Amino acid sequence: MTARADWIDEARRADMLEVAGRLGANLRRNGREFVGPCPLCGGKSDKLSVNPQKRVFNCGHDNGAGGDVVDLVCHVMDYDRSSGFLAACEWINGTPPPDGAKTETAAQRQDRERRAEERRRELELEGARNKAAADKFRDKERKRAYELWMSGLPIHDTHAARYLEARGILHHQGLRLRFIPAATYWVWSKKRKCFISAGAFPVMTAAIVGPDGRFAALHQTFLDPVEPRKAIVADPVTGETHDADGRLIYPAKKVRGPRGAGVIHLTRACGQAEARVGEGIETTAAVRDAMIDEGRPVDGILWVVAVSLGNMGGPAAESVPHPLGLKRPDARGRMRSIRIPGPEPDWKEPGMVLPPTVRRALLLCDGDSDRATVDFATLRGAARFARAGVDTLRAWPTDGLDFNDMRRAEIAARNGVCP
């Protein structure tokens, strides 16, 4: 019994990542864990997670599938946990039980392999059905988003134009933006399990295009009905606008449709060799506005809005500790190190794409967000563009500001107004 106990203990001490690799798992680091598709279940790339420090795994495809390294082998190899425990240990160690105990007969092995194959086929069929349903929903949302985009008006002399002017963007002619006088702001109701209206607002819209240059989704900036500013949307049930931390419950900017890695071409793409890429519409347009005021040409530049910082950089290969060693409390009040997406791109995942004519790009960084997060994201973006043959530089505003803040301060100073 001592020999068997030592043999079982040897299996339980096995390197979990090495065992997962032998099982066929292709995992990538995600914080303290390694994630990837489950070799048995397939599907999404983050369903199987392995924590080598805690020596535990979890499979999101199967309720309750988790445990130690022996449980991992039982799950992927489809061993019954009670009757197949010794067989899993034998698989890990590569040696039979020292006391000669039987682990699995030929008939049991055939039955297990048959069950595993049936499960794979069922999951493949389920995945195909889910994909078809998701594709149908995305196509419907894309069509509805395109209809909204086409229903918009030119922004000249509209509430959207006044909003841009209030943000210091005076030269909005030529920007590919439209205006909808009233559109519904939909929010999800957990109680009713459906979307409900939080009111109708004027909206500034922009078309998001995919890597193929075709319409993919609609960017919406909901505006206050009276003042030239972003809307503050109240919860239609409680009437609340901010959470306990003082943050808006519902953002004024929303995307409708399957955005993916799509971007906004703020100006028409006409074979330009140079691009300026900013995170938001106002930031990108502010730099263009300032260049116009300075008499510098802007028509030969493609002005691109990444929509989000994550899209500007694309997915990261791994998350890393914050370089300043920042920490924050977890749910139990324990201080944990903050991890952020690192500077190395995950080349297996797609990032934003510039038109093939673009050979030079300038990334417009934001100075009012966490410096390290912006730094790493724009480094990833620059690396992705470099791989596509695009020479890329980065431009930073004054610390604590973005380029739109600087533009508004410049106009205020010009008009003799104290910012």
mmCIF file of N, CA, C and O in Angstrom, residues 92-130:
data_model
loop_
_atom_site.group_PDB
_atom_site.id
_atom_site.type_symbol
_atom_site.label_atom_id
_atom_site.label_comp_id
_atom_site.label_asym_id
_atom_site.label_seq_id
_atom_site.Cartn_x
_atom_site.Cartn_y
_atom_site.Cartn_z
ATOM 1 N N ILE A 92 -0.353 9.405 -16.391
ATOM 2 C CA ILE A 92 0.574 10.475 -16.002
ATOM 3 C C ILE A 92 1.976 9.926 -15.772
ATOM 4 O O ILE A 92 2.966 10.456 -16.295
ATOM 5 N N ASN A 93 2.088 8.859 -14.998
ATOM 6 C CA ASN A 93 3.401 8.325 -14.619
ATOM 7 C C ASN A 93 4.071 7.543 -15.738
ATOM 8 O O ASN A 93 5.301 7.440 -15.784
ATOM 9 N N GLY A 94 3.258 6.974 -16.611
ATOM 10 C CA GLY A 94 3.828 6.125 -17.646
ATOM 11 C C GLY A 94 4.199 4.744 -17.146
ATOM 12 O O GLY A 94 4.872 3.989 -17.853
ATOM 13 N N THR A 95 3.788 4.404 -15.940
ATOM 14 C CA THR A 95 4.062 3.092 -15.340
ATOM 15 C C THR A 95 2.795 2.568 -14.688
ATOM 16 O O THR A 95 1.983 3.349 -14.176
ATOM 17 N N PRO A 96 2.582 1.236 -14.676
ATOM 18 C CA PRO A 96 1.399 0.668 -14.030
ATOM 19 C C PRO A 96 1.532 0.710 -12.522
ATOM 20 O O PRO A 96 2.617 0.960 -11.990
ATOM 21 N N PRO A 97 0.453 0.474 -11.794
ATOM 22 C CA PRO A 97 0.524 0.449 -10.328
ATOM 23 C C PRO A 97 1.547 -0.582 -9.855
ATOM 24 O O PRO A 97 1.648 -1.680 -10.431
ATOM 25 N N PRO A 98 2.341 -0.235 -8.865
ATOM 26 C CA PRO A 98 3.399 -1.142 -8.419
ATOM 27 C C PRO A 98 2.894 -2.444 -7.832
ATOM 28 O O PRO A 98 3.641 -3.427 -7.770
ATOM 29 N N ASP A 99 1.637 -2.482 -7.414
ATOM 30 C CA ASP A 99 1.098 -3.708 -6.833
ATOM 31 C C ASP A 99 0.387 -4.570 -7.868
ATOM 32 O O ASP A 99 -0.267 -5.565 -7.528
ATOM 33 N N GLY A 100 0.504 -4.183 -9.144
ATOM 34 C CA GLY A 100 -0.074 -4.988 -10.207
ATOM 35 C C GLY A 100 -1.569 -4.855 -10.365
ATOM 36 O O GLY A 100 -2.194 -5.641 -11.090
ATOM 37 N N ALA A 101 -2.198 -3.863 -9.737
ATOM 38 C CA ALA A 101 -3.644 -3.673 -9.849
ATOM 39 C C ALA A 101 -4.035 -3.340 -11.285
ATOM 40 O O ALA A 101 -3.302 -2.656 -12.008
ATOM 41 N N LYS A 102 -5.181 -3.855 -11.734
ATOM 42 C CA LYS A 102 -5.681 -3.574 -13.071
ATOM 43 C C LYS A 102 -6.264 -2.166 -13.125
ATOM 44 O O LYS A 102 -7.017 -1.760 -12.243
ATOM 45 N N THR A 103 -5.920 -1.401 -14.159
ATOM 46 C CA THR A 103 -6.428 -0.031 -14.284
ATOM 47 C C THR A 103 -7.532 0.091 -15.326
ATOM 48 O O THR A 103 -8.510 0.809 -15.126
ATOM 49 N N GLU A 104 -7.380 -0.626 -16.440
ATOM 50 C CA GLU A 104 -8.382 -0.492 -17.507
ATOM 51 C C GLU A 104 -8.268 -1.684 -18.441
ATOM 52 O O GLU A 104 -7.186 -2.007 -18.937
ATOM 53 N N THR A 105 -9.378 -2.340 -18.683
ATOM 54 C CA THR A 105 -9.395 -3.440 -19.633
ATOM 55 C C THR A 105 -9.542 -2.899 -21.048
ATOM 56 O O THR A 105 -9.878 -1.720 -21.262
ATOM 57 N N ALA A 106 -9.304 -3.748 -22.019
ATOM 58 C CA ALA A 106 -9.450 -3.344 -23.419
ATOM 59 C C ALA A 106 -10.874 -2.903 -23.706
ATOM 60 O O ALA A 106 -11.113 -1.921 -24.419
ATOM 61 N N ALA A 107 -11.837 -3.608 -23.128
ATOM 62 C CA ALA A 107 -13.240 -3.243 -23.339
ATOM 63 C C ALA A 107 -13.557 -1.889 -22.719
ATOM 64 O O ALA A 107 -14.278 -1.072 -23.306
ATOM 65 N N GLN A 108 -13.010 -1.648 -21.532
ATOM 66 C CA GLN A 108 -13.231 -0.355 -20.875
ATOM 67 C C GLN A 108 -12.596 0.782 -21.698
ATOM 68 O O GLN A 108 -13.184 1.867 -21.827
ATOM 69 N N ARG A 109 -11.406 0.519 -22.232
ATOM 70 C CA ARG A 109 -10.740 1.545 -23.041
ATOM 71 C C ARG A 109 -11.554 1.866 -24.290
ATOM 72 O O ARG A 109 -11.734 3.031 -24.667
ATOM 73 N N GLN A 110 -12.061 0.829 -24.977
ATOM 74 C CA GLN A 110 -12.870 1.042 -26.171
ATOM 75 C C GLN A 110 -14.141 1.824 -25.842
ATOM 76 O O GLN A 110 -14.543 2.722 -26.587
ATOM 77 N N ASP A 111 -14.776 1.461 -24.723
ATOM 78 C CA ASP A 111 -15.993 2.165 -24.321
ATOM 79 C C ASP A 111 -15.698 3.626 -24.002
ATOM 80 O O ASP A 111 -16.465 4.520 -24.379
ATOM 81 N N ARG A 112 -14.583 3.876 -23.321
ATOM 82 C CA ARG A 112 -14.209 5.265 -22.985
ATOM 83 C C ARG A 112 -13.926 6.068 -24.244
ATOM 84 O O ARG A 112 -14.368 7.210 -24.376
ATOM 85 N N GLU A 113 -13.170 5.492 -25.175
ATOM 86 C CA GLU A 113 -12.836 6.199 -26.412
ATOM 87 C C GLU A 113 -14.088 6.460 -27.242
ATOM 88 O O GLU A 113 -14.204 7.504 -27.887
ATOM 89 N N ARG A 114 -15.030 5.493 -27.202
ATOM 90 C CA ARG A 114 -16.289 5.707 -27.919
ATOM 91 C C ARG A 114 -17.071 6.872 -27.319
ATOM 92 O O ARG A 114 -17.588 7.725 -28.050
ATOM 93 N N ARG A 115 -17.151 6.928 -25.977
ATOM 94 C CA ARG A 115 -17.860 8.035 -25.312
ATOM 95 C C ARG A 115 -17.211 9.376 -25.623
ATOM 96 O O ARG A 115 -17.898 10.375 -25.858
ATOM 97 N N ALA A 116 -15.896 9.394 -25.611
ATOM 98 C CA ALA A 116 -15.191 10.644 -25.891
ATOM 99 C C ALA A 116 -15.453 11.112 -27.320
ATOM 100 O O ALA A 116 -15.660 12.310 -27.577
ATOM 101 N N GLU A 117 -15.469 10.166 -28.268
ATOM 102 C CA GLU A 117 -15.724 10.533 -29.656
ATOM 103 C C GLU A 117 -17.151 11.035 -29.834
ATOM 104 O O GLU A 117 -17.398 12.020 -30.557
ATOM 105 N N GLU A 118 -18.111 10.389 -29.154
ATOM 106 C CA GLU A 118 -19.490 10.854 -29.236
ATOM 107 C C GLU A 118 -19.621 12.255 -28.663
ATOM 108 O O GLU A 118 -20.350 13.095 -29.209
ATOM 109 N N ARG A 119 -18.911 12.519 -27.565
ATOM 110 C CA ARG A 119 -18.975 13.845 -26.957
ATOM 111 C C ARG A 119 -18.393 14.898 -27.888
ATOM 112 O O ARG A 119 -18.958 15.982 -28.031
ATOM 113 N N ARG A 120 -17.276 14.559 -28.530
ATOM 114 C CA ARG A 120 -16.663 15.521 -29.468
ATOM 115 C C ARG A 120 -17.626 15.853 -30.596
ATOM 116 O O ARG A 120 -17.763 17.008 -30.994
ATOM 117 N N ARG A 121 -18.292 14.822 -31.133
ATOM 118 C CA ARG A 121 -19.234 15.069 -32.229
ATOM 119 C C ARG A 121 -20.407 15.931 -31.764
ATOM 120 O O ARG A 121 -20.847 16.836 -32.479
ATOM 121 N N GLU A 122 -20.930 15.647 -30.566
ATOM 122 C CA GLU A 122 -22.036 16.446 -30.039
ATOM 123 C C GLU A 122 -21.628 17.900 -29.860
ATOM 124 O O GLU A 122 -22.382 18.824 -30.194
ATOM 125 N N LEU A 123 -20.416 18.113 -29.317
ATOM 126 C CA LEU A 123 -19.941 19.479 -29.103
ATOM 127 C C LEU A 123 -19.681 20.188 -30.421
ATOM 128 O O LEU A 123 -19.917 21.394 -30.543
ATOM 129 N N GLU A 124 -19.200 19.458 -31.428
ATOM 130 C CA GLU A 124 -18.985 20.060 -32.744
ATOM 131 C C GLU A 124 -20.315 20.505 -33.347
ATOM 132 O O GLU A 124 -20.417 21.594 -33.933
ATOM 133 N N LEU A 125 -21.350 19.633 -33.223
ATOM 134 C CA LEU A 125 -22.670 19.999 -33.740
ATOM 135 C C LEU A 125 -23.245 21.193 -32.991
ATOM 136 O O LEU A 125 -23.812 22.110 -33.594
ATOM 137 N N GLU A 126 -23.078 21.175 -31.651
ATOM 138 C CA GLU A 126 -23.561 22.300 -30.855
ATOM 139 C C GLU A 126 -22.828 23.580 -31.223
ATOM 140 O O GLU A 126 -23.436 24.655 -31.351
ATOM 141 N N GLY A 127 -21.514 23.467 -31.412
ATOM 142 C CA GLY A 127 -20.729 24.635 -31.803
ATOM 143 C C GLY A 127 -21.153 25.178 -33.152
ATOM 144 O O GLY A 127 -21.222 26.393 -33.350
ATOM 145 N N ALA A 128 -21.449 24.266 -34.099
ATOM 146 C CA ALA A 128 -21.886 24.700 -35.429
ATOM 147 C C ALA A 128 -23.240 25.410 -35.342
ATOM 148 O O ALA A 128 -23.457 26.434 -36.015
ATOM 149 N N ARG A 129 -24.148 24.853 -34.507
ATOM 150 C CA ARG A 129 -25.456 25.504 -34.348
ATOM 151 C C ARG A 129 -25.313 26.875 -33.699
ATOM 152 O O ARG A 129 -25.959 27.851 -34.133
ATOM 153 N N ASN A 130 -24.479 26.956 -32.671
ATOM 154 C CA ASN A 130 -24.278 28.238 -31.991
ATOM 155 C C ASN A 130 -23.644 29.254 -32.931
ATOM 156 O O ASN A 130 -24.002 30.439 -32.909
#
